[in-house]
Amino acid sequence: MATFSKRDVLLAPCAALGLGVAARARGTSDGGAAFQDRRLDVAPGRFEPTAESLKAYRTPEWFRDAKLGIWAHWGPQAVPRQGDWYARFMYVPGHPHYDHHLKTYGHPSEAGYKDIIPLWKAEKFDPDALMDRYAAAGAKYFVSMGVHHDNFDLWNSRHHRWNAAAMGPKRDIVGAWKAAAKRRGLRFGVSEHLGASYTWWHPNHLYDQFWPKLGVRYDGADPRYADLYHDNRDEPYLNTPASWYTKNAKFHAHWFERIRDLIDSYQPDLLYSDGGLPFGEVGRSLLAHLYNSRATRNGELQAVYASKDWGPGEFHKEWGVQDVERGVLDGINPLPWQTDTSNGDWFYNEQDKYKTAADVITMLADIVSKNGNMLLNVVLYADGSLPPESEQLLAEMAAWMKINSEAIHGTRPWKVHGEGPTEAGVGMFKEKVDYTARDIRFTTRGESLYAIALGQPSGTTTIRSLATGNPFEVRRVRRVRLLGHRVPVSFRQMSSALVIDIPDTLSTRHATVFKIDFG
């Protein structure tokens, strides 16, 4: 079979339908005009779907204290064991997912994504046992996938027959996750990726351009399954931010009804969108509805909305929490923010390379020092059990958190986020960093300062930011403790640096935490 570049793979199906890169759908660019004669049903409260009203948002303290959330980015796309975006690329000839699907399940004109869904049975799914592991690893909030780009709802949807309560596991996955999270005192969130699905899933309407199935349309073109595959044939996703969201107002209404049902059914503490806030006034209406429906009786806001500064959707830092996929921001951000990342591919991938506990813990310390949170997907098999790599990660994180959690949870940034020779790249998809023992990240709680060494120190640790006469802290260092050791460690505060003597045996692996008190 001929091979294609990524650009060829994305654009060739569009050419087959006579669509150019500049193809545009009918409809409004904002979505609000289409609803002039239809009131969007928004819960009463102080927030309205306007920029001025949404600027009154303030991030709740629970999110600022939590620092770490665990995400189950999980669903039918875990079944083929090939990783993320399987539902799209199984319809793109030349892509490995297409080849895998052809060999394993059959041609997508006959055995399409609809035939993958019944294979996702989640037969070993035990949300209570998993939540015990997540809480021990330090998670203070848990996020369930609500719906991915595959348009399959993981809850008992009022508006969509393609949902996990009716097929596949035949279980309300979101509801089961929420019950387990609440039993352990964790805040609960949901993620929605539906907004992008209307363009993202365009290839399922197409066909092979070669024998023996030349011109035979894939099953996405079958009108019997239009409610799963969408009937949007005018707007292909062209691997550009501008094509991420549909401009068709019909789909804006469809998105609003589905995600409002998700909010109303589960009252999440956090909602994540995979992109900016979609669809203009329609998206702002949903956001106002989330905030109004999650306010306490005295008006205190409990909800967090996390979205990306990317693509055609709206994004304003004042409206919610900025999310950075697989990356970080530069220095201490004045507003709370979030990194979303995974210990492997987003869905289980049998060829994948996994992050180690050291990778995750040092990234977490860097994020927290910059006023951020980490939302960490821990990869699951399709059956709901943990791969060995995820098992090991959770065990090592639990051991580290048992000793060092006070340097993470409930902390705030110091005057500077850290020091040392190594800095993470700024922005999305720049998360691979090799830190050393000289790389230090700072957090504070009360009067104490925590210095987290991102490598394994030996001999001495030098902290230049705490030299006498430094511009950050006028008080002298009174005591230094290594978390996990019962007695203080010896130190010398000099004009060049604070020098700490390292015990022969460290209390934990991966990152060493010093608690510093002043007098």
Coordinates of C-alpha atoms in Angstrom, one line a residue:
M1 CA 0.0 0.0 0.0
A2 CA 1.3 3.5 -0.8
T3 CA 2.4 5.7 2.1
F4 CA 1.6 9.3 2.6
S5 CA 2.8 12.2 4.7
K6 CA 0.6 13.4 7.6
R7 CA -0.5 16.3 5.5
D8 CA -1.3 14.0 2.6
V9 CA -3.3 11.7 4.8
L10 CA -5.4 14.6 6.1
L11 CA -6.0 16.5 2.9
A12 CA -6.4 13.7 0.3
P13 CA -9.8 12.6 1.5
C14 CA -11.0 16.2 1.2
A15 CA -9.7 16.4 -2.4
A16 CA -11.8 13.3 -3.2
L17 CA -14.9 15.2 -2.3
G18 CA -13.9 18.3 -4.1
L19 CA -13.1 20.2 -0.8
G20 CA -10.2 22.6 -0.6
V21 CA -8.2 23.6 2.4
A22 CA -10.2 26.8 2.6
A23 CA -13.6 24.9 2.6
R24 CA -16.1 26.6 5.0
A25 CA -19.4 25.3 6.3
R26 CA -22.7 27.1 6.1
G27 CA -23.8 28.7 9.4
T28 CA -22.7 31.5 11.7
S29 CA -19.2 31.9 13.0
D30 CA -20.4 32.9 16.5
G31 CA -23.4 30.7 17.0
G32 CA -25.3 33.3 19.0
A33 CA -27.3 34.6 16.0
A34 CA -28.8 31.2 15.4
F35 CA -30.3 31.3 18.8
Q36 CA -32.0 34.7 18.7
D37 CA -35.4 32.9 18.6
R38 CA -34.5 30.2 21.1
R39 CA -33.6 30.8 24.7
L40 CA -30.6 28.9 25.9
D41 CA -31.6 27.3 29.2
V42 CA -29.2 28.7 31.8
A43 CA -29.6 28.2 35.5
P44 CA -30.4 31.4 37.4
G45 CA -27.6 33.1 39.2
R46 CA -25.1 36.0 39.0
F47 CA -23.4 34.9 35.9
E48 CA -24.6 35.8 32.4
P49 CA -23.2 34.7 29.0
T50 CA -21.3 37.9 28.5
A51 CA -17.6 38.7 28.7
E52 CA -18.2 41.3 31.4
S53 CA -20.2 39.0 33.6
L54 CA -17.7 36.0 33.3
K55 CA -14.8 38.3 34.3
A56 CA -16.2 38.2 37.9
Y57 CA -15.1 34.5 38.1
R58 CA -12.7 33.6 40.9
T59 CA -11.0 30.2 41.2
P60 CA -12.3 28.4 44.3
E61 CA -9.8 27.6 47.0
W62 CA -10.3 23.9 46.8
F63 CA -8.7 23.9 43.3
R64 CA -5.8 26.1 44.5
D65 CA -5.2 23.7 47.4
A66 CA -5.6 20.4 45.4
K67 CA -2.5 20.6 43.1
L68 CA -3.0 17.1 41.7
G69 CA -5.9 15.5 39.9
I70 CA -6.1 12.0 38.3
W71 CA -7.9 11.7 35.0
A72 CA -9.4 8.6 33.4
H73 CA -9.0 9.4 29.7
W74 CA -10.7 6.1 28.9
G75 CA -13.3 4.7 26.6
P76 CA -13.8 2.4 23.5
Q77 CA -10.7 3.7 21.8
A78 CA -8.7 1.7 24.4
V79 CA -9.9 -1.5 22.8
P80 CA -7.6 -1.7 19.8
R81 CA -4.6 -0.9 22.1
Q82 CA -3.2 1.5 19.5
G83 CA -3.4 4.8 21.4
D84 CA -5.1 8.1 20.8
W85 CA -7.3 9.2 17.9
Y86 CA -8.0 5.7 16.8
A87 CA -11.6 6.5 15.9
R88 CA -10.4 9.1 13.3
F89 CA -7.3 7.4 11.8
M90 CA -8.9 4.0 11.3
Y91 CA -10.7 5.8 8.4
V92 CA -7.4 7.3 7.0
P93 CA -5.6 5.0 4.5
G94 CA -1.8 5.1 5.0
H95 CA -2.1 5.6 8.7
P96 CA -1.1 2.6 11.0
H97 CA -4.5 2.7 12.7
Y98 CA -6.2 2.0 9.3
D99 CA -3.8 -0.9 8.6
H100 CA -4.4 -2.3 12.1
H101 CA -8.1 -2.0 11.7
L102 CA -8.1 -3.7 8.3
K103 CA -6.1 -6.6 9.6
T104 CA -7.9 -7.0 13.0
Y105 CA -11.5 -6.1 12.4
G106 CA -12.1 -5.7 8.7
H107 CA -12.6 -2.9 6.2
P108 CA -14.2 0.2 7.7
S109 CA -17.0 0.1 5.1
E110 CA -18.2 -3.0 6.9
A111 CA -16.6 -3.1 10.4
G112 CA -16.4 0.5 11.5
Y113 CA -16.1 2.3 14.8
K114 CA -19.6 1.3 15.7
D115 CA -18.3 -2.3 15.9
I116 CA -15.5 -1.4 18.3
I117 CA -18.0 0.0 20.8
P118 CA -19.5 -3.4 21.8
L119 CA -16.0 -4.7 22.4
W120 CA -15.5 -2.2 25.2
K121 CA -17.0 -4.1 28.1
A122 CA -14.9 -2.7 31.1
E123 CA -15.3 -6.2 32.7
K124 CA -12.6 -5.5 35.4
F125 CA -13.6 -2.0 36.1
D126 CA -13.6 -1.4 39.9
P127 CA -13.8 2.3 40.5
D128 CA -13.6 2.1 44.3
A129 CA -10.4 0.1 44.2
L130 CA -8.9 2.5 41.6
M131 CA -10.0 5.5 43.6
D132 CA -8.1 4.2 46.6
R133 CA -5.0 4.0 44.5
Y134 CA -5.5 7.5 43.1
A135 CA -6.1 9.1 46.5
A136 CA -3.0 7.4 48.0
A137 CA -1.0 8.8 45.1
G138 CA -2.0 12.3 46.2
A139 CA -5.0 13.1 44.0
K140 CA -7.4 15.6 45.5
Y141 CA -9.7 15.6 42.5
F142 CA -10.7 13.1 39.9
V143 CA -11.8 13.7 36.3
S144 CA -13.9 11.2 34.3
M145 CA -14.0 11.3 30.5
G146 CA -17.5 12.4 29.6
V147 CA -17.3 12.2 25.8
H148 CA -14.3 12.0 23.5
H149 CA -14.1 13.0 19.9
D150 CA -15.7 9.6 19.1
N151 CA -19.1 11.1 20.1
F152 CA -19.7 8.2 22.6
D153 CA -21.2 9.4 25.9
L154 CA -19.8 7.6 29.0
W155 CA -23.0 8.5 31.0
N156 CA -26.7 7.7 30.8
S157 CA -27.3 10.4 28.3
R158 CA -30.8 11.8 27.8
H159 CA -30.0 13.0 24.3
H160 CA -27.8 10.3 22.7
R161 CA -28.4 6.6 22.3
W162 CA -24.7 5.9 21.8
N163 CA -23.8 5.8 25.5
A164 CA -22.1 3.5 28.0
A165 CA -25.3 2.8 30.0
A166 CA -27.0 1.4 26.9
M167 CA -24.2 -0.4 25.1
G168 CA -20.6 -1.5 25.6
P169 CA -20.2 -1.8 29.4
K170 CA -23.9 -1.1 29.8
R171 CA -23.0 0.9 32.9
D172 CA -23.1 4.6 33.8
I173 CA -19.3 5.1 33.9
V174 CA -19.4 8.7 34.8
G175 CA -21.8 8.0 37.7
A176 CA -19.7 5.1 39.0
W177 CA -16.6 7.3 39.0
K178 CA -18.3 10.1 40.8
A179 CA -19.7 7.9 43.5
A180 CA -16.2 6.4 44.2
A181 CA -14.6 9.9 44.2
K182 CA -17.1 11.3 46.6
R183 CA -16.8 8.4 49.0
R184 CA -13.1 9.3 49.3
G185 CA -13.6 13.0 49.7
L186 CA -12.2 13.9 46.2
R187 CA -13.6 16.6 44.1
F188 CA -15.1 15.4 40.9
G189 CA -14.8 16.6 37.3
V190 CA -15.7 15.7 33.8
S191 CA -14.1 16.3 30.4
E192 CA -15.8 17.0 27.1
H193 CA -14.2 16.7 23.7
L194 CA -17.5 16.7 21.8
G195 CA -17.0 20.3 20.5
A196 CA -14.2 19.2 18.1
S197 CA -15.9 16.0 17.0
Y198 CA -18.1 17.6 14.3
T199 CA -15.0 18.3 12.1
W200 CA -12.5 15.8 13.6
W201 CA -14.5 12.8 12.6
H202 CA -15.1 13.8 9.0
P203 CA -13.0 10.9 7.5
N204 CA -15.7 8.3 8.4
H205 CA -17.9 9.6 5.6
L206 CA -15.2 9.0 2.9
Y207 CA -13.9 5.9 1.0
D208 CA -10.8 4.2 -0.3
Q209 CA -9.2 5.7 -3.4
F210 CA -7.8 2.4 -4.5
W211 CA -8.8 -1.2 -5.2
P212 CA -10.5 -3.4 -4.1
K213 CA -12.8 -1.0 -2.3
L214 CA -12.4 2.0 -4.6
G215 CA -15.4 4.3 -4.0
V216 CA -17.1 2.1 -1.4
R217 CA -18.0 4.5 1.4
Y218 CA -17.1 3.8 5.0
D219 CA -19.9 3.1 7.5
G220 CA -19.9 6.7 8.6
A221 CA -21.8 7.5 5.5
D222 CA -24.6 5.1 6.3
P223 CA -27.6 7.2 7.4
R224 CA -28.6 4.6 10.0
Y225 CA -25.6 5.7 12.1
A226 CA -25.7 9.4 11.5
D227 CA -26.3 10.1 15.1
L228 CA -23.0 8.5 16.0
Y229 CA -20.9 9.6 13.1
H230 CA -22.5 13.1 12.6
D231 CA -23.8 14.2 9.2
N232 CA -21.4 17.2 8.9
R233 CA -19.8 16.6 5.5
D234 CA -18.9 20.2 4.8
E235 CA -16.2 20.9 7.4
P236 CA -13.2 18.5 7.6
Y237 CA -10.6 19.0 10.3
L238 CA -7.5 20.0 8.3
N239 CA -4.9 19.8 11.1
T240 CA -5.2 23.6 11.7
P241 CA -6.5 25.4 14.8
A242 CA -9.1 27.2 12.7
S243 CA -10.8 24.0 11.6
W244 CA -11.0 22.5 15.1
Y245 CA -14.6 23.8 15.7
T246 CA -17.6 23.7 13.4
K247 CA -19.3 26.9 12.4
N248 CA -22.6 25.2 11.8
A249 CA -25.2 26.5 14.4
K250 CA -27.1 23.2 14.4
F251 CA -24.1 21.4 15.9
H252 CA -23.7 24.2 18.5
A253 CA -27.2 23.5 19.7
H254 CA -26.4 19.7 19.7
W255 CA -23.3 20.3 21.8
F256 CA -25.1 22.6 24.3
E257 CA -27.9 20.1 25.0
R258 CA -25.5 17.2 25.5
I259 CA -23.0 18.9 27.7
R260 CA -25.7 20.7 29.7
D261 CA -27.2 17.2 30.4
L262 CA -23.7 16.1 31.6
I263 CA -23.5 19.1 34.0
D264 CA -27.0 18.7 35.3
S265 CA -26.8 15.0 35.8
Y266 CA -23.5 15.0 37.8
Q267 CA -23.0 18.5 39.1
P268 CA -19.2 18.4 38.5
D269 CA -16.7 20.5 40.4
L270 CA -14.6 20.8 37.2
L271 CA -15.4 20.8 33.5
Y272 CA -12.6 20.5 30.9
S273 CA -13.0 21.3 27.2
D274 CA -10.4 20.1 24.7
G275 CA -9.8 23.5 23.2
G276 CA -11.0 27.0 23.9
L277 CA -14.5 27.6 25.0
P278 CA -16.6 26.6 21.9
F279 CA -19.2 28.4 19.9
G280 CA -19.4 32.0 21.1
E281 CA -22.5 32.9 22.9
V282 CA -23.5 29.2 23.1
G283 CA -20.4 28.3 24.9
R284 CA -20.6 31.3 27.2
S285 CA -24.2 30.3 28.0
L286 CA -23.0 26.8 29.1
L287 CA -20.2 28.3 31.2
A288 CA -22.7 30.6 32.9
H289 CA -24.9 27.6 33.5
L290 CA -22.0 25.6 35.1
Y291 CA -21.1 28.4 37.4
N292 CA -24.6 29.3 38.4
S293 CA -25.6 25.7 39.1
R294 CA -22.5 25.1 41.2
A295 CA -22.7 28.1 43.5
T296 CA -23.4 27.6 47.2
R297 CA -26.4 29.1 49.0
N298 CA -24.2 32.1 50.0
G299 CA -23.1 32.5 46.4
E300 CA -19.6 31.0 46.8
L301 CA -18.5 29.5 43.5
Q302 CA -17.4 25.9 43.6
A303 CA -16.9 25.1 39.9
V304 CA -13.7 25.3 37.7
Y305 CA -13.8 25.5 34.0
A306 CA -10.5 24.5 32.3
S307 CA -9.8 25.2 28.6
K308 CA -6.9 25.9 26.3
D309 CA -5.5 29.1 24.8
W310 CA -5.6 27.4 21.4
G311 CA -7.8 27.2 18.4
P312 CA -10.8 29.2 17.3
G313 CA -12.7 28.9 20.7
E314 CA -12.8 31.8 23.1
F315 CA -10.3 31.9 25.9
H316 CA -9.9 34.5 28.6
K317 CA -7.9 33.8 31.8
E318 CA -10.4 35.7 33.9
W319 CA -13.2 33.3 32.9
G320 CA -11.7 30.1 34.2
V321 CA -8.5 28.2 34.4
Q322 CA -5.9 28.0 31.6
D323 CA -5.0 24.5 30.6
V324 CA -1.7 23.6 29.0
E325 CA -1.6 20.2 27.3
R326 CA 1.7 18.4 28.1
G327 CA 3.5 21.5 29.0
V328 CA 3.9 24.4 31.5
L329 CA 3.8 28.2 31.7
D330 CA 6.8 30.5 32.2
G331 CA 7.5 31.3 35.9
I332 CA 4.9 32.1 38.5
N333 CA 1.5 32.8 36.9
P334 CA -0.6 35.3 38.8
L335 CA -3.7 33.1 38.2
P336 CA -4.1 29.4 39.0
W337 CA -3.7 27.2 35.9
Q338 CA -3.4 23.5 35.0
T339 CA -1.3 21.1 33.0
D340 CA -3.0 18.1 31.5
T341 CA -0.8 15.2 30.7
S342 CA -0.6 11.4 30.7
N343 CA 1.8 8.8 31.9
G344 CA 1.6 7.3 28.4
D345 CA -0.5 7.8 25.3
W346 CA -4.0 9.2 26.0
F347 CA -5.6 5.8 25.4
Y348 CA -3.7 2.5 26.0
N349 CA -1.1 1.9 23.4
E350 CA 0.8 -1.4 23.5
Q351 CA 3.8 0.2 21.7
D352 CA 4.0 3.2 24.1
K353 CA 6.8 4.4 26.3
Y354 CA 5.6 5.4 29.8
K355 CA 6.7 8.2 32.1
T356 CA 8.5 7.1 35.3
A357 CA 7.5 8.3 38.8
A358 CA 10.5 10.6 38.7
D359 CA 9.2 12.2 35.5
V360 CA 5.8 12.8 37.0
I361 CA 6.9 14.0 40.5
T362 CA 9.5 16.4 39.2
M363 CA 7.0 17.8 36.6
L364 CA 4.5 18.2 39.4
A365 CA 6.9 20.1 41.6
D366 CA 7.8 22.5 38.8
I367 CA 4.1 23.1 38.0
V368 CA 3.1 23.7 41.7
S369 CA 6.0 26.1 42.1
K370 CA 4.5 28.2 39.3
N371 CA 1.0 28.3 40.8
G372 CA -0.3 25.4 38.7
N373 CA -2.1 22.1 39.1
M374 CA -1.4 18.8 37.3
L375 CA -4.2 16.7 35.9
L376 CA -2.6 13.4 35.2
N377 CA -4.2 10.7 33.1
V378 CA -3.2 7.3 34.4
V379 CA -3.6 4.9 31.5
L380 CA -6.1 2.0 31.8
Y381 CA -6.5 -1.2 29.8
A382 CA -9.9 -1.4 28.0
D383 CA -11.1 -3.8 30.7
G384 CA -10.6 -1.2 33.4
S385 CA -7.5 -2.7 35.0
L386 CA -4.1 -1.0 35.3
P387 CA -1.2 -1.8 33.1
P388 CA 2.0 -2.7 35.0
E389 CA 3.5 0.7 34.2
S390 CA 0.5 2.5 35.7
E391 CA 0.5 0.2 38.8
Q392 CA 4.2 1.0 39.4
L393 CA 3.7 4.8 39.0
L394 CA 0.8 4.9 41.5
A395 CA 2.8 2.8 44.0
E396 CA 5.8 5.0 43.8
M397 CA 3.8 8.2 43.9
A398 CA 2.0 7.0 47.0
A399 CA 5.3 6.3 48.8
W400 CA 6.6 9.7 47.9
M401 CA 3.4 11.5 48.9
K402 CA 3.2 9.7 52.2
I403 CA 6.3 11.7 53.2
N404 CA 6.3 14.8 51.1
S405 CA 2.7 15.8 50.4
E406 CA 2.9 18.8 52.7
A407 CA 5.2 20.4 50.2
I408 CA 2.5 20.1 47.5
H409 CA -1.0 20.2 48.8
G410 CA -2.3 23.4 50.2
T411 CA 0.8 25.3 49.2
R412 CA 1.4 28.6 47.4
P413 CA 4.3 29.9 45.3
W414 CA 7.2 31.7 46.9
K415 CA 8.9 34.9 45.6
V416 CA 10.5 32.9 42.8
H417 CA 9.6 29.5 41.4
G418 CA 13.0 28.0 41.7
E419 CA 16.6 28.0 40.7
G420 CA 19.1 25.7 38.8
P421 CA 20.4 25.1 35.4
T422 CA 17.3 23.4 33.9
E423 CA 14.0 24.9 32.8
A424 CA 11.1 23.3 31.0
G425 CA 10.1 24.7 27.7
V426 CA 7.1 27.0 27.7
G427 CA 3.9 25.9 26.0
M428 CA 2.1 22.8 24.9
F429 CA 3.9 19.5 24.1
K430 CA 7.2 20.5 25.7
E431 CA 7.2 18.4 28.8
K432 CA 10.3 16.2 28.5
V433 CA 12.9 17.7 30.8
D434 CA 16.0 16.1 32.4
Y435 CA 16.4 17.7 35.8
T436 CA 19.4 17.6 38.1
A437 CA 19.9 17.7 41.8
R438 CA 20.9 21.4 41.4
D439 CA 17.4 22.2 40.1
I440 CA 15.3 23.4 43.1
R441 CA 11.6 24.3 43.1
F442 CA 10.0 26.3 45.9
T443 CA 6.6 26.2 47.6
T444 CA 5.3 27.8 50.8
R445 CA 2.8 26.9 53.5
G446 CA 2.3 29.2 56.4
E447 CA 5.7 30.5 57.6
S448 CA 7.6 27.5 56.1
L449 CA 9.4 27.3 52.8
Y450 CA 9.8 24.0 51.0
A451 CA 12.8 23.5 48.7
I452 CA 12.3 20.5 46.4
A453 CA 15.5 19.1 44.8
L454 CA 14.4 17.6 41.5
G455 CA 17.3 15.2 41.4
Q456 CA 18.9 12.9 44.1
P457 CA 21.4 15.1 46.0
S458 CA 24.5 13.8 47.8
G459 CA 27.1 15.5 49.9
T460 CA 25.6 19.0 50.0
T461 CA 22.8 20.9 48.4
T462 CA 23.4 24.6 47.6
I463 CA 20.4 27.0 47.4
R464 CA 21.6 30.4 46.2
S465 CA 18.3 32.1 46.6
L466 CA 18.7 31.8 50.4
A467 CA 22.2 33.3 50.7
T468 CA 22.4 36.0 53.4
G469 CA 21.4 39.3 52.0
N470 CA 19.2 37.7 49.3
P471 CA 16.4 39.9 47.9
F472 CA 13.6 37.4 48.7
E473 CA 13.8 36.7 52.4
V474 CA 15.2 39.0 55.0
R475 CA 14.9 36.6 57.9
R476 CA 17.8 34.2 58.6
V477 CA 17.3 30.5 58.3
R478 CA 16.6 29.0 61.7
R479 CA 16.1 25.3 60.9
V480 CA 16.3 22.9 58.0
R481 CA 14.5 19.5 58.0
L482 CA 14.6 16.8 55.4
L483 CA 11.1 15.5 55.2
G484 CA 11.0 11.9 56.4
H485 CA 13.9 12.4 58.8
R486 CA 13.1 13.0 62.5
V487 CA 16.0 15.4 63.3
P488 CA 17.0 18.6 61.6
V489 CA 20.0 18.5 59.2
S490 CA 23.0 20.7 59.5
F491 CA 23.4 23.8 57.3
R492 CA 25.3 27.0 56.8
Q493 CA 23.8 30.2 55.5
M494 CA 26.6 32.1 53.8
S495 CA 26.8 35.2 51.6
S496 CA 27.0 32.9 48.5
A497 CA 24.2 30.4 49.4
L498 CA 22.4 28.2 51.9
V499 CA 24.5 25.0 52.1
I500 CA 22.7 21.9 53.4
D501 CA 24.5 18.7 54.5
I502 CA 22.7 15.7 53.0
P503 CA 22.3 12.6 55.2
D504 CA 23.8 9.4 54.0
T505 CA 20.3 7.9 53.5
L506 CA 17.5 9.8 51.8
S507 CA 13.9 9.3 52.9
T508 CA 12.4 9.0 49.5
R509 CA 13.3 8.5 45.9
H510 CA 12.9 10.8 42.9
A511 CA 12.8 14.3 44.6
T512 CA 14.1 15.3 48.0
V513 CA 12.2 17.9 50.0
F514 CA 13.7 20.3 52.6
K515 CA 11.4 22.2 55.0
I516 CA 13.0 25.5 55.9
D517 CA 12.0 27.7 58.8
F518 CA 13.1 31.2 59.6
G519 CA 13.7 33.1 62.8

